[in-house]
Tab-separated table of C-alpha atoms in Angstrom:
chain	number	residue	atom	x	y	z
A	1	MET	CA	5.172	25.656	32.619
A	2	THR	CA	5.246	24.582	36.275
A	3	TYR	CA	7.905	24.455	39.566
A	4	SER	CA	8.392	23.125	42.771
A	5	ASP	CA	10.260	23.338	46.068
A	6	GLY	CA	12.581	20.348	47.804
A	7	ALA	CA	13.743	17.480	45.711
A	8	ASP	CA	11.195	15.867	44.251
A	9	GLU	CA	11.284	18.804	41.643
A	10	THR	CA	9.469	19.358	37.454
A	11	VAL	CA	10.782	19.180	35.260
A	12	PRO	CA	10.120	22.178	32.927
A	13	GLU	CA	7.336	21.743	30.267
A	14	LEU	CA	7.182	23.908	27.158
A	15	LYS	CA	4.460	23.187	24.382
A	16	LEU	CA	4.072	26.017	20.752
A	17	ILE	CA	1.529	24.979	17.970
A	18	ILE	CA	2.156	27.798	15.320
A	19	GLU	CA	0.246	26.703	12.121
A	20	ASP	CA	-0.261	27.451	8.850
A	21	PRO	CA	-3.923	28.533	8.611
A	22	GLU	CA	-3.535	28.261	3.757
A	23	ASN	CA	-2.263	24.224	4.180
A	24	GLY	CA	-2.754	22.727	7.559
A	25	ASP	CA	1.601	22.434	8.315
A	26	TYR	CA	2.804	23.638	12.021
A	27	VAL	CA	5.423	23.044	13.801
A	28	LYS	CA	5.414	21.407	17.072
A	29	LEU	CA	8.020	21.930	19.822
A	30	ARG	CA	7.381	19.637	23.042
A	31	GLY	CA	8.830	18.979	26.088
A	32	GLY	CA	8.518	14.433	25.790
A	33	SER	CA	9.095	11.553	24.315
A	34	ASP	CA	7.783	11.450	20.137
A	35	GLU	CA	5.470	8.251	21.392
A	36	GLU	CA	2.661	10.921	22.369
A	37	GLU	CA	2.260	12.439	19.623
A	38	GLU	CA	-0.645	11.119	17.802
A	39	GLU	CA	-0.982	9.712	14.077
A	40	SER	CA	-2.055	10.818	11.556
A	41	PRO	CA	-6.032	10.667	10.003
A	42	ALA	CA	-5.318	10.908	6.929
A	43	GLY	CA	-2.009	8.367	7.827
A	44	CYS	CA	-4.493	6.227	9.826
A	45	TRP	CA	-7.145	6.511	7.202
A	46	ILE	CA	-4.991	5.779	4.085
A	47	GLY	CA	-3.583	2.968	6.342
A	48	SER	CA	-6.283	1.346	6.713
A	49	VAL	CA	-8.105	0.967	4.107
A	50	THR	CA	-4.098	-0.664	2.387
A	51	SER	CA	-4.764	-3.087	5.336
A	52	VAL	CA	-8.175	-3.497	4.508
A	53	TRP	CA	-7.610	-3.867	1.045
A	54	PHE	CA	-5.518	-7.287	1.626
A	55	TRP	CA	-7.744	-8.859	3.219
A	56	VAL	CA	-10.143	-7.754	0.599
A	57	LYS	CA	-7.780	-9.612	-1.475
A	58	LEU	CA	-7.080	-12.703	0.593
A	59	ILE	CA	-10.875	-13.583	1.639
A	60	SER	CA	-11.323	-13.117	-2.080
A	61	LEU	CA	-9.028	-15.414	-3.613
A	62	VAL	CA	-10.787	-18.270	0.141
A	63	ALA	CA	-13.437	-17.809	-1.647
A	64	PHE	CA	-12.386	-18.580	-5.678
A	65	TRP	CA	-11.152	-21.821	-3.533
A	66	GLU	CA	-14.623	-22.839	-1.821
A	67	LEU	CA	-16.574	-21.754	-5.669
A	68	ILE	CA	-14.252	-24.944	-8.257
A	69	PRO	CA	-17.560	-26.170	-8.460
A	70	PHE	CA	-19.612	-22.899	-9.205
A	71	ILE	CA	-16.673	-22.465	-11.777
A	72	LYS	CA	-16.777	-25.199	-13.088
A	73	TRP	CA	-20.216	-24.951	-13.822
A	74	VAL	CA	-19.726	-21.396	-15.675
A	75	ARG	CA	-17.185	-22.783	-18.530
A	76	SER	CA	-19.518	-25.399	-18.947
A	77	THR	CA	-22.228	-23.501	-18.933
A	78	PHE	CA	-20.716	-20.195	-21.434
A	79	SER	CA	-18.601	-20.283	-24.316
A	80	ILE	CA	-15.671	-19.169	-24.684
A	81	PRO	CA	-16.280	-15.955	-26.515
A	82	VAL	CA	-19.090	-15.026	-23.727
A	83	LEU	CA	-17.088	-16.036	-20.816
A	84	GLY	CA	-14.591	-13.798	-22.329
A	85	LEU	CA	-16.864	-10.629	-22.343
A	86	LEU	CA	-17.286	-11.282	-19.763
A	87	LEU	CA	-14.564	-11.415	-17.455
A	88	PHE	CA	-13.376	-8.534	-19.979
A	89	ALA	CA	-16.396	-5.930	-18.711
A	90	SER	CA	-16.307	-7.014	-14.871
A	91	VAL	CA	-12.434	-5.411	-14.874
A	92	ALA	CA	-13.376	-2.895	-17.253
A	93	LEU	CA	-16.674	-1.063	-14.718
A	94	PHE	CA	-16.752	-2.390	-11.319
A	95	PRO	CA	-13.167	-0.076	-10.516
A	96	SER	CA	-15.454	2.801	-11.414
A	97	ILE	CA	-18.483	1.496	-8.830
A	98	LEU	CA	-15.310	0.747	-6.697
A	99	LEU	CA	-15.315	-3.123	-6.688
A	100	PRO	CA	-12.005	-5.809	-6.797
A	101	SER	CA	-12.299	-6.534	-10.361
A	102	SER	CA	-8.889	-8.871	-9.029
A	103	PRO	CA	-11.011	-12.465	-8.788
A	104	SER	CA	-12.362	-12.298	-12.096
A	105	MET	CA	-8.769	-11.124	-13.814
A	106	TRP	CA	-8.013	-15.058	-11.773
A	107	MET	CA	-10.733	-16.705	-13.531
A	108	ALA	CA	-9.642	-15.160	-16.883
A	109	GLY	CA	-6.190	-16.814	-16.390
A	110	LEU	CA	-7.742	-19.510	-15.463
A	111	THR	CA	-9.796	-19.820	-18.455
A	112	PHE	CA	-7.247	-18.334	-21.316
A	113	GLY	CA	-3.735	-18.763	-19.824
A	114	TYR	CA	-1.251	-16.479	-19.716
A	115	GLY	CA	-1.286	-14.575	-23.431
A	116	ASN	CA	-4.558	-14.158	-24.024
A	117	GLY	CA	-5.546	-13.435	-20.541
A	118	PHE	CA	-2.572	-10.442	-20.246
A	119	LEU	CA	-3.701	-9.173	-23.541
A	120	LEU	CA	-7.995	-9.655	-22.284
A	121	ILE	CA	-6.813	-7.922	-19.117
A	122	LEU	CA	-4.257	-5.515	-20.339
A	123	SER	CA	-7.401	-3.986	-22.106
A	124	ALA	CA	-9.922	-3.955	-20.000
A	125	ALA	CA	-7.430	-2.963	-17.243
A	126	SER	CA	-7.097	0.052	-20.450
A	127	ILE	CA	-10.560	0.930	-20.003
A	128	GLY	CA	-10.933	0.206	-16.264
A	129	VAL	CA	-8.311	2.860	-14.558
A	130	THR	CA	-9.845	5.779	-17.912
A	131	LEU	CA	-13.921	5.628	-16.244
A	132	PRO	CA	-12.648	6.825	-12.963
A	133	PHE	CA	-10.259	9.718	-14.697
A	134	LEU	CA	-13.049	10.794	-16.581
A	135	ILE	CA	-15.880	10.753	-13.736
A	136	GLY	CA	-13.517	12.148	-11.382
A	137	HIS	CA	-13.908	15.924	-13.285
A	138	LEU	CA	-17.650	15.648	-10.865
A	139	PHE	CA	-15.714	14.975	-8.545
A	140	LEU	CA	-12.832	16.748	-9.305
A	141	HIS	CA	-13.151	20.299	-6.044
A	142	LYS	CA	-14.063	17.883	-3.119
A	143	MET	CA	-11.009	15.703	-4.463
A	144	GLN	CA	-8.224	19.094	-4.781
A	145	GLU	CA	-10.300	19.716	-1.355
A	146	TRP	CA	-8.942	16.092	0.633
A	147	LEU	CA	-5.781	16.146	-0.647
A	148	LYS	CA	-5.182	20.670	0.834
A	149	GLN	CA	-6.658	18.730	4.077
A	150	TYR	CA	-3.376	16.727	4.269
A	151	PRO	CA	-0.384	18.162	1.778
A	152	LYS	CA	2.530	15.770	3.712
A	153	LYS	CA	0.586	12.602	3.119
A	154	ALA	CA	-0.614	13.586	-0.961
A	155	ALA	CA	2.664	14.543	-1.407
A	156	ILE	CA	3.839	11.558	-3.582
A	157	LEU	CA	0.814	11.438	-5.138
A	158	ARG	CA	0.738	15.226	-6.325
A	159	ALA	CA	3.873	14.500	-8.057
A	160	ALA	CA	3.290	12.632	-9.963
A	161	GLY	CA	1.354	15.615	-11.874
A	162	GLU	CA	4.413	17.966	-11.507
A	163	GLY	CA	7.400	18.270	-13.625
A	164	THR	CA	7.984	16.570	-17.707
A	165	TRP	CA	5.612	13.497	-19.840
A	166	PHE	CA	8.693	11.354	-18.607
A	167	HIS	CA	9.014	11.939	-15.344
A	168	GLN	CA	4.842	12.368	-15.224
A	169	PHE	CA	4.547	8.372	-16.360
A	170	GLN	CA	7.308	7.378	-13.433
A	171	ALA	CA	5.188	8.333	-10.663
A	172	VAL	CA	2.881	6.828	-11.719
A	173	THR	CA	4.269	3.863	-11.625
A	174	LEU	CA	5.517	3.723	-8.883
A	175	ILE	CA	2.056	3.784	-7.316
A	176	ARG	CA	0.699	1.202	-9.294
A	177	VAL	CA	3.517	-1.022	-8.295
A	178	SER	CA	3.452	0.388	-4.077
A	179	PRO	CA	0.169	-1.110	-2.494
A	180	PHE	CA	-1.719	2.900	-1.919
A	181	PRO	CA	-5.104	1.370	-2.768
A	182	TYR	CA	-5.504	1.188	-7.064
A	183	MET	CA	-9.375	1.865	-7.211
A	184	ILE	CA	-8.612	5.890	-5.026
A	185	TYR	CA	-5.696	6.776	-6.869
A	186	ASN	CA	-7.770	5.949	-10.112
A	187	TYR	CA	-10.013	8.893	-9.025
A	188	CYS	CA	-6.835	11.102	-7.403
A	189	ALA	CA	-6.201	11.230	-9.230
A	190	LEU	CA	-7.237	14.036	-11.778
A	191	ALA	CA	-6.946	16.273	-8.699
A	192	THR	CA	-2.916	15.899	-8.573
A	193	GLY	CA	-3.016	17.612	-12.287
A	194	VAL	CA	-1.199	14.415	-13.978
A	195	HIS	CA	-1.708	14.292	-18.143
A	196	TYR	CA	-4.125	11.680	-19.139
A	197	GLY	CA	-1.173	9.950	-21.584
A	198	PRO	CA	1.341	8.932	-18.949
A	199	TYR	CA	-1.925	8.279	-15.846
A	200	ILE	CA	-3.075	5.727	-18.792
A	201	LEU	CA	0.442	4.507	-20.480
A	202	GLY	CA	2.247	4.480	-16.343
A	203	SER	CA	-1.622	2.975	-14.774
A	204	LEU	CA	-0.742	-0.310	-17.453
A	205	VAL	CA	3.038	-1.447	-17.178
A	206	GLY	CA	2.590	-0.510	-13.133
A	207	MET	CA	0.066	-2.746	-13.149
A	208	VAL	CA	1.771	-6.187	-15.561
A	209	PRO	CA	3.435	-7.285	-12.546
A	210	GLU	CA	-0.186	-7.392	-10.682
A	211	ILE	CA	-2.041	-9.098	-13.612
A	212	PHE	CA	0.767	-11.988	-13.781
A	213	VAL	CA	0.358	-12.584	-10.443
A	214	SER	CA	-3.623	-12.427	-11.146
A	215	ILE	CA	-3.080	-15.057	-14.069
A	216	TYR	CA	-0.768	-17.108	-12.728
A	217	THR	CA	-3.455	-17.556	-9.236
A	218	GLY	CA	-6.027	-18.367	-11.823
A	219	ILE	CA	-3.759	-21.530	-13.708
A	220	MET	CA	-3.202	-22.125	-9.761
A	221	LEU	CA	-6.254	-22.806	-9.374
A	222	ARG	CA	-6.657	-24.260	-12.685
A	223	THR	CA	-4.528	-27.076	-11.314
A	224	LEU	CA	-5.873	-27.509	-7.602
A	225	ALA	CA	-9.603	-28.482	-8.996
A	226	VAL	CA	-8.538	-30.852	-11.813
A	227	ALA	CA	-6.614	-31.916	-8.818
A	228	SER	CA	-9.386	-32.567	-5.823
A	229	ASP	CA	-10.917	-34.340	-8.885
A	230	LYS	CA	-9.939	-38.630	-7.738
A	231	ARG	CA	-9.329	-38.794	-11.497
A	232	HIS	CA	-6.230	-36.718	-11.477
A	233	GLY	CA	-3.352	-35.549	-9.484
A	234	LEU	CA	-0.004	-33.802	-9.086
A	235	SER	CA	2.891	-35.679	-9.557
A	236	ALA	CA	5.419	-34.324	-6.145
A	237	MET	CA	6.626	-32.047	-8.650
A	238	GLU	CA	3.657	-30.147	-9.813
A	239	ILE	CA	2.739	-29.763	-5.529
A	240	VAL	CA	6.600	-28.440	-5.570
A	241	VAL	CA	6.314	-26.132	-8.256
A	242	ASN	CA	2.909	-25.045	-7.413
A	243	VAL	CA	3.510	-24.825	-3.516
A	244	LEU	CA	7.085	-22.245	-4.449
A	245	GLY	CA	5.535	-20.246	-7.307
A	246	PHE	CA	2.761	-19.640	-5.104
A	247	VAL	CA	4.805	-18.518	-2.981
């Protein structure tokens, strides 16, 4: 706290930080604007991961379009049952090794359409969210320590492990619909105390919108691939429908 005489009197400034060593929370009383506050490392980290995940999906979509000749080769080389098995395995196993399964979901939509594509993706996704949940037992202590370091940012994740079975189901569903990184929550879920029943059911219900969007993306890419052939084309109505659907 400082003072000075004369016209240029310095405004007193008070800074007080009270820290709780048990959970890391603190109360800060200080002068100055709120712009001087530093962002939480957890908030920056989660936000950056979400942003990176968005760009990974966007780049994957662009790359998927560029690989249309390769896709045609795959569909002509592998039989439908073999291709379905490969797509099932990728959607089921990729989340466990932190690889995006969206291209495989697009391919499933491109090959099998809405009905069979939805059943293939949903059944594979049930394994894809179960394996990290089981593997999470190996890292349970580390995950719990990580959540303790950032109690405010992890509050929404901890909420999924509280309350009744139905409350946990609702919380997991909302987390799946939200932009929180999909693969990270697979491993963090066990550390929040959520039971497997509401976890798996809430995960599958919350993933339904993304599954349908992925299937539609694959169907749209198939339509564009057909239109890229000189012998085929799209009518004005088909172009309008695909553009509006994509948006």
